[in-house]
Short mmCIF file of C-alpha atoms in Angstrom, two decimals:
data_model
loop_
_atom_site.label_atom_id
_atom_site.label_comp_id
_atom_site.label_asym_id
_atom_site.label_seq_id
_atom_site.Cartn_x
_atom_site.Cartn_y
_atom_site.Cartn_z
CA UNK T 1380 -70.05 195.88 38.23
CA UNK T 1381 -68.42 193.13 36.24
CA UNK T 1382 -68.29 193.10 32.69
CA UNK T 1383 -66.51 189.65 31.11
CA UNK T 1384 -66.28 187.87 28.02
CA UNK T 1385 -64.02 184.69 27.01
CA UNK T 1386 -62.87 182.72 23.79
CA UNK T 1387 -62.11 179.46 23.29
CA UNK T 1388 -58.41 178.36 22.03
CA UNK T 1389 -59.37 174.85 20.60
CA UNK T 1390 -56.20 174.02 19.17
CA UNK T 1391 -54.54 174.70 22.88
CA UNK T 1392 -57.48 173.81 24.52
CA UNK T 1393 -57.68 177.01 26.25
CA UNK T 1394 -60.34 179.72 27.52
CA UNK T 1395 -59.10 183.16 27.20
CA UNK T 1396 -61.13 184.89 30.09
CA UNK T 1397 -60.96 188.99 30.19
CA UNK T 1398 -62.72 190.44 33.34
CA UNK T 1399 -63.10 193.88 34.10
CA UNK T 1400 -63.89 194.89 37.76
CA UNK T 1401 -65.39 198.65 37.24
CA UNK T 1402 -66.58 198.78 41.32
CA UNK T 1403 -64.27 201.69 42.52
CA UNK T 1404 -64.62 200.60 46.48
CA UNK T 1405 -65.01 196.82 45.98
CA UNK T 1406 -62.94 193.57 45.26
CA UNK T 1407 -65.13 190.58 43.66
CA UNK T 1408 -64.83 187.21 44.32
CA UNK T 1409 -65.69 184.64 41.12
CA UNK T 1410 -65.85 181.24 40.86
CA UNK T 1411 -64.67 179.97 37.14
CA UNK T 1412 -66.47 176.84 36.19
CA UNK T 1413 -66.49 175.21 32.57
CA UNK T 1414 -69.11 172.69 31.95
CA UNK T 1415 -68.06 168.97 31.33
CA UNK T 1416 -63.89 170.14 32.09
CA UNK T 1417 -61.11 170.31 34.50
CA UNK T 1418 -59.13 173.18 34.92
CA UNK T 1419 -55.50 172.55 34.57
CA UNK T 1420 -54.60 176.03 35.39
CA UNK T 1421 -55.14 179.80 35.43
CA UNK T 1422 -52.79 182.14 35.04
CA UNK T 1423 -52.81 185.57 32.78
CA UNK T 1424 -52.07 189.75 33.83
CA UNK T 1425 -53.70 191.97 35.71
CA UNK T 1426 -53.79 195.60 35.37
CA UNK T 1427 -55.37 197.98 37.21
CA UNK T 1428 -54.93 200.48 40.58
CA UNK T 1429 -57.18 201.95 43.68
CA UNK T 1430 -57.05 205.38 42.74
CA UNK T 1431 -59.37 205.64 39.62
CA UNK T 1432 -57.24 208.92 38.67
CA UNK T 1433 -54.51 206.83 38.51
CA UNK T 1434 -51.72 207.64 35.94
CA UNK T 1435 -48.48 207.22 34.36
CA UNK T 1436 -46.07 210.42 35.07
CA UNK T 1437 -42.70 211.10 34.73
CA UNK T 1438 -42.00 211.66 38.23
CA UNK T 1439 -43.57 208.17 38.24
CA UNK T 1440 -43.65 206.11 35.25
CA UNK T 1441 -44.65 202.50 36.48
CA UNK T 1442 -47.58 203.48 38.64
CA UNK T 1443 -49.62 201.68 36.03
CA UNK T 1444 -48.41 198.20 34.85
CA UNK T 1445 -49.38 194.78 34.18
CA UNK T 1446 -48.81 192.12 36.81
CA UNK T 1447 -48.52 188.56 36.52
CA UNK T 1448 -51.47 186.02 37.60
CA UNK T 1449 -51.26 182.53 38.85
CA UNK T 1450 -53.56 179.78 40.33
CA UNK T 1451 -52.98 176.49 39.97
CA UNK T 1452 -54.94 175.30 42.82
CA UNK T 1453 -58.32 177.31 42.84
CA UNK T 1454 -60.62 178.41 40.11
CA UNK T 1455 -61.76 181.13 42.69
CA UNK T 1456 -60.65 184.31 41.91
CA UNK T 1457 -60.77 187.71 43.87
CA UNK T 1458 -60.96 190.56 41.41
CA UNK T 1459 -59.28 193.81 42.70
CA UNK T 1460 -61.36 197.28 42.22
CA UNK T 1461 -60.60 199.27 39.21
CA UNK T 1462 -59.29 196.41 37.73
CA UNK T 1463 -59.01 194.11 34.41
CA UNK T 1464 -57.71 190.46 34.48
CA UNK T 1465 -56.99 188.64 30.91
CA UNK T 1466 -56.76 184.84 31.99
CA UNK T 1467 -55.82 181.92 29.95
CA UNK T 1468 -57.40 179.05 31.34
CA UNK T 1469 -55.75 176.08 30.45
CA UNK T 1470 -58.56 172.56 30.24
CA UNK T 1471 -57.49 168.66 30.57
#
């Protein structure tokens, strides 16, 4: 229930990675891996909530918002349900 698909910043020598967890129960756990590098660092936002009915209102108007993302130590990454990560992944 993942969909994905990345770029590749050459002049920044960066992968932009955007997932999309669609499973409404279910968090998924990914390992990111580029052939022949080293990841520096991931970091990007993350949007997303439980409740796939999930909205904006005004009695509450930041239900929905993008959070930071950070890993510096682990390419593996747990995707929330009902989710969508956009990751820059910086390379040595």
């Amino acid at each position: 229930m993942l969909d994905a698909s990345a770029s590749y910043d050459k002049q920044n020598h960066t992968v932009i990675l955007n997932i999309i967890n669609r499973d409404h129960e279910n968090s998924h756990t990914i390992n990111i891996g580029i052939l022949d590098e080293q990841i520096i660092s991931v970091q990007g936002k993350v949007f997303g909530d439980m409740e796939i009915e999930a909205l904006n209102t005004f009695e509450e108007p930041a239900r929905l918002q993008m959070t930071d993302f950070e890993s510096t130590t682990s390419s593996t990454i747990e995707l929330k349900p009902l989710s969508v990560y956009v990751l820059s992944i910086k390379l040595k």
